[in-house]
Tab-separated table of C-alpha atoms and ligand atoms in Angstrom:
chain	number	residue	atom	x	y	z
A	151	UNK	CA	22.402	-7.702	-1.980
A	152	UNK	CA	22.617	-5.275	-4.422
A	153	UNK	CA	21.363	-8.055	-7.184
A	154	UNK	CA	19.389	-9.643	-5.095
A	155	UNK	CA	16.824	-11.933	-6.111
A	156	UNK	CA	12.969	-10.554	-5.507
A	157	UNK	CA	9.925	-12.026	-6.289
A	158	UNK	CA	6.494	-9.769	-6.556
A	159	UNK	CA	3.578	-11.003	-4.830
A	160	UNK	CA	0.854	-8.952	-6.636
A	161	UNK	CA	2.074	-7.447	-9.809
A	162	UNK	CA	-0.691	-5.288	-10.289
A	163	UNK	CA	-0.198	-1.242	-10.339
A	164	UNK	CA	2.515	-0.864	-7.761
A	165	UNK	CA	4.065	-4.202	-7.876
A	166	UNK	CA	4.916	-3.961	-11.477
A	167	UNK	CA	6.485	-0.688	-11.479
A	168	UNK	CA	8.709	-1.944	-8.476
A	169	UNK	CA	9.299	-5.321	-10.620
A	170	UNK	CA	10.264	-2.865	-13.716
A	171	UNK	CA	12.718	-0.527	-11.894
A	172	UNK	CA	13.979	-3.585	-9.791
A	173	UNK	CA	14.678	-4.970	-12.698
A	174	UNK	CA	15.894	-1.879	-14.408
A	175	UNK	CA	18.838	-1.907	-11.743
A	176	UNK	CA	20.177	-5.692	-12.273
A	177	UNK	CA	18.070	-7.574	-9.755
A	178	UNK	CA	16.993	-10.773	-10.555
A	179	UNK	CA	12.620	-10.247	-10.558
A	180	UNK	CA	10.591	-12.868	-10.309
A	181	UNK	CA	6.279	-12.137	-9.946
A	182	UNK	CA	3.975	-14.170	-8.497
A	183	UNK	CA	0.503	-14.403	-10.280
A	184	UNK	CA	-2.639	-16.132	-8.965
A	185	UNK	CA	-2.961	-17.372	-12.372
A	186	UNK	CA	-1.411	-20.973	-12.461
A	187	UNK	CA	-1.041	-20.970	-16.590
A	188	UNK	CA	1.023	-17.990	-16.705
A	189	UNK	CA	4.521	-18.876	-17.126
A	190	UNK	CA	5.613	-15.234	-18.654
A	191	UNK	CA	4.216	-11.989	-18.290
A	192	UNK	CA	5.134	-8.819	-20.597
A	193	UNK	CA	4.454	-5.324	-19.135
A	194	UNK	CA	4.367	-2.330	-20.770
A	195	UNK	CA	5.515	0.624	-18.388
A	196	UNK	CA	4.578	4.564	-19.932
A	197	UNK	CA	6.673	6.822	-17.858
A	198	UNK	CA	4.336	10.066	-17.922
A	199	UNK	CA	6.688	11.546	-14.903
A	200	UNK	CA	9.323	12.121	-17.445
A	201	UNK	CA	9.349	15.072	-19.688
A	202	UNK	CA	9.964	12.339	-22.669
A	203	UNK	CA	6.929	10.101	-21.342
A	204	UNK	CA	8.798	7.115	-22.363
A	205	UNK	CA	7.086	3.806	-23.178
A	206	UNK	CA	8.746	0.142	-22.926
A	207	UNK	CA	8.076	-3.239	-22.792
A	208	UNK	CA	10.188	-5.718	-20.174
A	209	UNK	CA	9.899	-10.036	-19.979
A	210	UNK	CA	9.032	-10.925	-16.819
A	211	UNK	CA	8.807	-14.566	-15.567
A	212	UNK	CA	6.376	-15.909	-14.035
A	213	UNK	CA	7.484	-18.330	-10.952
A	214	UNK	CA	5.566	-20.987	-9.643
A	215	UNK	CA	8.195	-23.016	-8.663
A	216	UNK	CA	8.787	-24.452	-4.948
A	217	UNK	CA	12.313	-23.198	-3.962
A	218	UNK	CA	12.473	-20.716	-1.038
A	219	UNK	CA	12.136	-16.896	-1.391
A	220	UNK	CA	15.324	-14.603	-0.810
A	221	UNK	CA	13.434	-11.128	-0.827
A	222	UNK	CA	9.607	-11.227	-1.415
A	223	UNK	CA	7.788	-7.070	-2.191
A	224	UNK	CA	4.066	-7.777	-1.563
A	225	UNK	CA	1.717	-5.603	-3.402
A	226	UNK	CA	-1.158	-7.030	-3.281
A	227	UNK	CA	-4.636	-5.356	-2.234
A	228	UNK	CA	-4.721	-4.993	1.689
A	229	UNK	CA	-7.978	-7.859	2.474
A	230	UNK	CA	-5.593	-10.049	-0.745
A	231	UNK	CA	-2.864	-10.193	1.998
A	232	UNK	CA	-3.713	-13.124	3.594
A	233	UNK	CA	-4.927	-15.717	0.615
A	234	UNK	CA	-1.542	-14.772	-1.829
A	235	UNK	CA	0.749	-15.412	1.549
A	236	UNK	CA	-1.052	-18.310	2.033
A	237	UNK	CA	-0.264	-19.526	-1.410
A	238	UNK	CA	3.422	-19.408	-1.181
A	239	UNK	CA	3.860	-20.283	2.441
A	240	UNK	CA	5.897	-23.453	1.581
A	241	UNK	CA	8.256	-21.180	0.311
A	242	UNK	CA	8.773	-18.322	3.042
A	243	UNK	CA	11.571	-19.658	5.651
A	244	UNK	CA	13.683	-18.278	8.393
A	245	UNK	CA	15.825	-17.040	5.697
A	246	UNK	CA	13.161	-14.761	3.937
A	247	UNK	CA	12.826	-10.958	4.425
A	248	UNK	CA	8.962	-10.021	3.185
A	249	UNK	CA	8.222	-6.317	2.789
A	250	UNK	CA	5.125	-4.474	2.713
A	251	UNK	CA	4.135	-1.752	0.625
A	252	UNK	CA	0.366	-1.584	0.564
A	253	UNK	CA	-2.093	0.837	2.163
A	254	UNK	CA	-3.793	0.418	5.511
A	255	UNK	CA	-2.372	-1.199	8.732
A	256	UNK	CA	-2.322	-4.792	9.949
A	257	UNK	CA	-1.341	-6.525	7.056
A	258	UNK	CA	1.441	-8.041	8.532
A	259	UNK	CA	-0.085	-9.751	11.015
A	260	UNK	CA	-0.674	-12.671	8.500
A	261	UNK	CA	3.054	-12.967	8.018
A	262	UNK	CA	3.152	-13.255	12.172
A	263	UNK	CA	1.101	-15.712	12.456
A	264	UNK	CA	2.426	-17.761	9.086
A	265	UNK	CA	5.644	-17.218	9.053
A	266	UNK	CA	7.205	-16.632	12.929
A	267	UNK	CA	10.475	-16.779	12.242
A	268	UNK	CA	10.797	-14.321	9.269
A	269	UNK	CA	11.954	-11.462	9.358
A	270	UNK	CA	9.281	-8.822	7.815
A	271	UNK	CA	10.076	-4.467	6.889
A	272	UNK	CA	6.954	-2.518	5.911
A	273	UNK	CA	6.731	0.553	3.040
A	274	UNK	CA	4.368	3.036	2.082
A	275	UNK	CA	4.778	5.159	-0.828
A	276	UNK	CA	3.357	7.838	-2.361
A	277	UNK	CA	4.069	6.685	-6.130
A	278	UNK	CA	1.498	7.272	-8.138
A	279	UNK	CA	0.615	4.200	-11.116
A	280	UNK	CA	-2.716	2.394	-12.751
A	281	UNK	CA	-3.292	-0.255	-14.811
A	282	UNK	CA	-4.411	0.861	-18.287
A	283	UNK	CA	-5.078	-2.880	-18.660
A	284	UNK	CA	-3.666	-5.653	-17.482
A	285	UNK	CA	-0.374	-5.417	-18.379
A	286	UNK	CA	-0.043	-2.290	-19.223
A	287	UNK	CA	1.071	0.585	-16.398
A	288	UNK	CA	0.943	3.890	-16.412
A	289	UNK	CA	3.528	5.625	-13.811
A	290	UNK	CA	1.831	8.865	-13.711
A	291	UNK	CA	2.813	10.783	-10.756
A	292	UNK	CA	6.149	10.577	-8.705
A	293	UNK	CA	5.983	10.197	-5.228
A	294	UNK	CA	8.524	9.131	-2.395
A	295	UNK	CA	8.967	5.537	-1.042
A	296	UNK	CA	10.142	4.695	2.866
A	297	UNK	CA	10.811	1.837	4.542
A	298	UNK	CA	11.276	0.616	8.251
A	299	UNK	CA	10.965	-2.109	10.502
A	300	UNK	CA	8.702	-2.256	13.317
A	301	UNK	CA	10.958	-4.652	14.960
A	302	UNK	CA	14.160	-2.961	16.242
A	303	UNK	CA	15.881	-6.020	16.000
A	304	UNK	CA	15.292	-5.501	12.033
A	305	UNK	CA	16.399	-1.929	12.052
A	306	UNK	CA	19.477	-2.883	10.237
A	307	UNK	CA	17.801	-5.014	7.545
A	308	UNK	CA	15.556	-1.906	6.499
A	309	UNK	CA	19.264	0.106	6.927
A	310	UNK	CA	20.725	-2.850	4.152
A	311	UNK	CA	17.417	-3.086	1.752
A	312	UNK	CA	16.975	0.646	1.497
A	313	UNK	CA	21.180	0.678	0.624
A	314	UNK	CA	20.703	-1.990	-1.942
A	315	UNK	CA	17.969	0.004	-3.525
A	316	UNK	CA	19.207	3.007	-3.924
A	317	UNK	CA	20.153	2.593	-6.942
A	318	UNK	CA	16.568	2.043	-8.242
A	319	UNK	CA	14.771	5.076	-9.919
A	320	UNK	CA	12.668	4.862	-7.080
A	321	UNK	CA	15.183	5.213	-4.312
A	322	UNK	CA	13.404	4.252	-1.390
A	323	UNK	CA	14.679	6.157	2.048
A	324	UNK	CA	15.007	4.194	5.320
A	325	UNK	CA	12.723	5.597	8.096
A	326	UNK	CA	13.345	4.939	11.568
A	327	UNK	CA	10.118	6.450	12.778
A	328	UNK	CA	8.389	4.455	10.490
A	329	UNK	CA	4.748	3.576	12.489
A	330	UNK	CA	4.212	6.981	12.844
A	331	UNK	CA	4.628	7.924	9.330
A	332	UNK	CA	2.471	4.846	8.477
A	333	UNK	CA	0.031	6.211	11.279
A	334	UNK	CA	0.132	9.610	9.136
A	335	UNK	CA	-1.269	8.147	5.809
A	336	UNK	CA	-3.396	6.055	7.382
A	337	UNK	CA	-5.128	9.312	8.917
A	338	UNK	CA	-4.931	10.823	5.446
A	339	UNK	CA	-6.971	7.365	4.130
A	340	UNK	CA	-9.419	7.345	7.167
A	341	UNK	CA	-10.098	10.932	6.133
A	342	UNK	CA	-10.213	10.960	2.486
A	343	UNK	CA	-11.173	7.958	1.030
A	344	UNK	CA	-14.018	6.560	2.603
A	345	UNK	CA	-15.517	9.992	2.228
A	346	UNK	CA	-14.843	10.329	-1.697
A	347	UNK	CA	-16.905	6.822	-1.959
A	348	UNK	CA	-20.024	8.314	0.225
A	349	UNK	CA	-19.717	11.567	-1.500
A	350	UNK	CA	-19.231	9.844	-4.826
A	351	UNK	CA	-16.699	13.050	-5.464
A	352	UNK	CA	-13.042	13.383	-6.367
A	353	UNK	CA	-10.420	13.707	-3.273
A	354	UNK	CA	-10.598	17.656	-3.637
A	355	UNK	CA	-14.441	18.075	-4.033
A	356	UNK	CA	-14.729	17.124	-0.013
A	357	UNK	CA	-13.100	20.278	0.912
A	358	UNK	CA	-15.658	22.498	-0.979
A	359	UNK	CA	-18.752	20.502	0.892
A	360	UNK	CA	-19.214	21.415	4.426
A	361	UNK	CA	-20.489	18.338	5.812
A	362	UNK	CA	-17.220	16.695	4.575
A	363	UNK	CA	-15.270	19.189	6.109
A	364	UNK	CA	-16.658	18.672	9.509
A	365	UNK	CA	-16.357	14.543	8.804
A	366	UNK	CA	-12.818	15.153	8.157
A	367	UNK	CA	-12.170	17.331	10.865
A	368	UNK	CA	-13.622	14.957	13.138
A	369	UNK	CA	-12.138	11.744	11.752
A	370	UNK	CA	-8.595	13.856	12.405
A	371	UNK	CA	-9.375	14.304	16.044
A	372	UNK	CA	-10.185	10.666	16.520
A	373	UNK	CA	-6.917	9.471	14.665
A	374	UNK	CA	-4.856	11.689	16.401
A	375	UNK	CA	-6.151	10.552	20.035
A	376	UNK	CA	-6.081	6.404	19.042
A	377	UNK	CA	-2.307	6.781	17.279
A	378	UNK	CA	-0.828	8.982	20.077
A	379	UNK	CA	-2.268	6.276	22.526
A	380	UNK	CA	-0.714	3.543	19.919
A	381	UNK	CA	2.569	5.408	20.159
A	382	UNK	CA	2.666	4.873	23.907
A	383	UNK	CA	1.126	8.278	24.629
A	384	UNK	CA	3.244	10.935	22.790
A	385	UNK	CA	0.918	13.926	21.769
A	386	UNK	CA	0.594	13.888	17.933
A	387	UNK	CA	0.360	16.792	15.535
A	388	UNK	CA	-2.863	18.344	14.245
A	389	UNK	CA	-3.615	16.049	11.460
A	390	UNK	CA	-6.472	18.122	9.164
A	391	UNK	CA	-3.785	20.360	7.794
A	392	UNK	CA	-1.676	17.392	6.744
A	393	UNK	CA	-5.217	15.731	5.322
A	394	UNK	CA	-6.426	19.294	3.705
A	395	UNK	CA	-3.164	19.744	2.066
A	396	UNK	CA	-3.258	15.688	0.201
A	397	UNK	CA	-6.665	16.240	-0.828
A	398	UNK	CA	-5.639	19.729	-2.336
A	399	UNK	CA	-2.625	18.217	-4.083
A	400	UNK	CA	-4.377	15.227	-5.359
A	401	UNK	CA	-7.750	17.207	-6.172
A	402	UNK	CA	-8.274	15.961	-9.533
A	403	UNK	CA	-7.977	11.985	-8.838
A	404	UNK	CA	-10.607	9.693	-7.805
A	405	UNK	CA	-9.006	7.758	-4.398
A	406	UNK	CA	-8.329	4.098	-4.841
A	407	UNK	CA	-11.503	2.977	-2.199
A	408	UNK	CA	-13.869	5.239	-4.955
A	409	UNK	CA	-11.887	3.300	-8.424
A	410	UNK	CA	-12.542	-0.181	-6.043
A	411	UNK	CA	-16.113	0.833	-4.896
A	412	UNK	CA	-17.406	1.668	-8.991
A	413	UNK	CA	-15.795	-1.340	-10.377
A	414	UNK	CA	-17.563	-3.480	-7.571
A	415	UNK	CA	-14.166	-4.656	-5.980
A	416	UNK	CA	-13.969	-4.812	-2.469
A	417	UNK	CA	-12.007	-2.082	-0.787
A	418	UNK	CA	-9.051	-1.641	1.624
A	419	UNK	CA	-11.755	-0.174	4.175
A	420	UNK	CA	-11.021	-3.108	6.944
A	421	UNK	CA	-7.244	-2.177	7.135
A	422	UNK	CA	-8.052	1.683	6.902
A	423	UNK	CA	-11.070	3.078	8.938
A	424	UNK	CA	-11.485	-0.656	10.030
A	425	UNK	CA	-7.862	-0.957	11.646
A	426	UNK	CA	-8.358	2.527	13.058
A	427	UNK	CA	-11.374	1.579	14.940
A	428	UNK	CA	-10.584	-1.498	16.106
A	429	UNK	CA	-7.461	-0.014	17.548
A	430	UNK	CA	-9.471	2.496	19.186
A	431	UNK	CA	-11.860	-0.453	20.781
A	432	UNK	CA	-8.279	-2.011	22.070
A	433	UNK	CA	-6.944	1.069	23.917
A	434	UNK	CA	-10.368	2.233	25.017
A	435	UNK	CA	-10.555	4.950	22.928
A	436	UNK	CA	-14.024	6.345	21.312
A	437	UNK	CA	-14.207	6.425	17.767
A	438	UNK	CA	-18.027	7.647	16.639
A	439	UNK	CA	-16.835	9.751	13.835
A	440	UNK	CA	-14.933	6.309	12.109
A	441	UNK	CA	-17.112	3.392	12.931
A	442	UNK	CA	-20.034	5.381	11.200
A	443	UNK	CA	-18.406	5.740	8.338
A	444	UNK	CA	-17.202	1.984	8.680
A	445	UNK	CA	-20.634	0.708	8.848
A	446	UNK	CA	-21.900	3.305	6.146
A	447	UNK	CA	-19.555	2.202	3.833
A	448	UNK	CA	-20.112	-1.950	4.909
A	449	UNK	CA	-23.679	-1.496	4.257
A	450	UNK	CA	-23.117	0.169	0.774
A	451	UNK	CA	-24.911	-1.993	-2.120
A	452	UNK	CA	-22.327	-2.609	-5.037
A	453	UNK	CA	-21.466	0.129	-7.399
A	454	UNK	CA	-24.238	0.344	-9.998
A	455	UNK	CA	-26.717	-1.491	-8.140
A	456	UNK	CA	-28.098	1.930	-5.532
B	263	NAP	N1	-1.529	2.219	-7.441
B	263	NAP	C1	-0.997	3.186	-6.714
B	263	NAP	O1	-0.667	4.277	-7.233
B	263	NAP	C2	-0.741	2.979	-5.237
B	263	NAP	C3	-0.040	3.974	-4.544
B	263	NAP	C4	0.238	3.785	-3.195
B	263	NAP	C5	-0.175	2.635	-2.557
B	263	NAP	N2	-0.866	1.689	-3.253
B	263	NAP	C6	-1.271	0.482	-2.527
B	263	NAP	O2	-0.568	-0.625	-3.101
B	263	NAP	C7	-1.357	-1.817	-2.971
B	263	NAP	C8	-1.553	-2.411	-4.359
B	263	NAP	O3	-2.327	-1.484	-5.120
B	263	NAP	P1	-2.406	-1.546	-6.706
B	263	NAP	O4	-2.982	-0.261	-7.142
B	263	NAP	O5	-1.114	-2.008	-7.254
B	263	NAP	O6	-3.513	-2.704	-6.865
B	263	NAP	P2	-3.738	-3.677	-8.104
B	263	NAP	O7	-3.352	-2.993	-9.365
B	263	NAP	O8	-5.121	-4.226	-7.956
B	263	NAP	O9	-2.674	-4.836	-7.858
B	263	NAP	C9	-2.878	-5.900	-6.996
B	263	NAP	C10	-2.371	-7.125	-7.707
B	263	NAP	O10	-2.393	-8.218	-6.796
B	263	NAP	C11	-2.746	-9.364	-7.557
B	263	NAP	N3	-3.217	-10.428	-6.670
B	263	NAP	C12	-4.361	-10.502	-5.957
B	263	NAP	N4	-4.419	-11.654	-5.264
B	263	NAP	C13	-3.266	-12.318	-5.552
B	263	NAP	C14	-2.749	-13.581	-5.146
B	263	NAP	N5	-3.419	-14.402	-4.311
B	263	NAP	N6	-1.534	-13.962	-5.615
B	263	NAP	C15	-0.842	-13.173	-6.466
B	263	NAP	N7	-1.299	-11.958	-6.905
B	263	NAP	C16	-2.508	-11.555	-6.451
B	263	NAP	C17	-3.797	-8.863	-8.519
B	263	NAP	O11	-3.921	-9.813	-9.543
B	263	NAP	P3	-5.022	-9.790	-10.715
B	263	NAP	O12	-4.319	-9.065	-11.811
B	263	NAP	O13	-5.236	-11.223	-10.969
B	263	NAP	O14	-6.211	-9.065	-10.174
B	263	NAP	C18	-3.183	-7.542	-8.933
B	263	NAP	O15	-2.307	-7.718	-10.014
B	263	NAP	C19	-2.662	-1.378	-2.305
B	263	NAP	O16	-2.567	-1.555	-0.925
B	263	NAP	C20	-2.744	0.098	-2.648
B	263	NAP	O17	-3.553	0.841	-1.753
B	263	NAP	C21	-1.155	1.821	-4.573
């Protein structure tokens, strides 16, 4: 396990500095490109969390080959999910584990309904990379990485994974509460990053404006009520402070839905604010606060265009 072989569905930001420290620690890394030509792929990694700010360039292949997949990390974009699985589903069998380290919720339900009898862990992390250019990444903030299963009958495949990557600069931990940490930074997404894009403002500019404020506030109430009915009716935490204190830390940076929204991209809004209301609608919960700032941002004209 240790060695394992991986392959890296989305080697974009996050996927590639996974694939580099993967790789770093002996495993065998394979990524998976949606560009059919590619048979190789150099990537440049500049380590800016080290004092030395270390640069380097690693080989990667590039695998578009039809044998099965051992361990597959996808890092795609959230609404990419379901067209990359697609493209390798002749290759996903009962003897795959898939994990999931993207933003937003749901994702996995493509690998439920592709791949039944797989076996599936989800991630989140709060690493911190961009893509200078294509293949070039800059690690620029470090961050912490769990994983879990939301399967109990997985539990001891997280247990194993995390084990076998300890030994990766990264070093993931193993979270048995998982869904409820993945509940918490999807209320810190609902709350932050929708609002950057309709305030056109860095994550710690919304806590100087007052009508932000009182968004965020109320987006936090609605969160809290939908994921402690998600959790099977456990009362959850105030969630502002948690938000107030991300958007402090990360003041200075421009959320991922704003980067997305200005380079005309579509964003992970369906599997952030979208998930969160549509969970609400399923339990019967009321969610004004979110599905206006769903529709606001749905209705938004492409970057450049307003
Ligand atoms: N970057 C961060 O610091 C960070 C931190 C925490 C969480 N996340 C989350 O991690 C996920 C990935 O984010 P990211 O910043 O790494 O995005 P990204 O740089 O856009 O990477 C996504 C990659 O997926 C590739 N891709 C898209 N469709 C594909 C397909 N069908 N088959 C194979 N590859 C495909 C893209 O290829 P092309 O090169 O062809 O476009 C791109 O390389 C998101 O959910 C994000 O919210 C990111």
């Amino acid at each position: 396990m240790p060695h394992a072989d991986w392959h890296i569905l989305g080697p974009g930001a996050i996927g590639s500095l996974f694939a580099w420290h993967l790789a770093e620690a002996g495993c065998s890394v394979r990524l998976l490109t949606r560009h059919p030509g590619e048979s190789a792929r150099l990537i440049t990694l500049d380590d800016q969390t080290s004092p030395a700010h270390t640069s380097a360039t690693r080989a990667f292949h590039v695998d578009h080959q039809d044998t099965p997949i051992q361990r597959l990390l996808v890092t795609v974009k959230a609404h990419q999910t379901a067209a990359a699985l697609e493209s390798i589903r002749h290759r996903i069998d009962a003897g795959s584990l898939i994990l999931f380290l993207q933003n937003g919720m749901g994702t996995w339900d493509c690998a439920k309904a592709l791949f039944p009898a797989t076996r599936w862990l989800v991630g989140t992390t709060t690493e911190g990379s961009w893509r200078a250019a294509d293949r070039h990444i800059i690690h620029a903030g470090r961050g912490e990485t769990w994983i879990g299963s939301l399967n109990p009958a997985w539990s001891n495949d997280a247990v194993h994974l995390v084990d076998a990557l300890k030994s990766t600069l990264l070093h993931p931990g193993h979270d048995p509460q998982i869904l409820q940490r993945l509940w918490r930074k999807l209320a810190v997404n609902c709350a932050i990053n929708p609002l950057t894009v309709l305030y056109d403002c860095r994550n710690g500019e919304l806590l100087q404006k007052p009508a932000a404020l009182r968004q965020m506030e109320a987006v936090c109430l609605e969160v809290e009520r939908v994921m402690g009915a998600a959790l099977g009716g456990v009362t959850v935490e105030p969630l502002l402070p948690l938000v107030r204190a991300v958007a402090e830390k990360t003041g200075a940076n421009h959320s991922s839905m704003l980067q997305d929204y200005r380079r005309g991209q579509p964003t992970e809004i369906e599997f952030i604010t979208g998930y969160l209301v549509a969970e609400g609608l399923r339990l019967g919960i009321a969610t004004p606060e979110n599905a206006a700032i769903l529709d606001a941002i749905r209705q938004l004209a492409p970057a450049g265009s307003r």
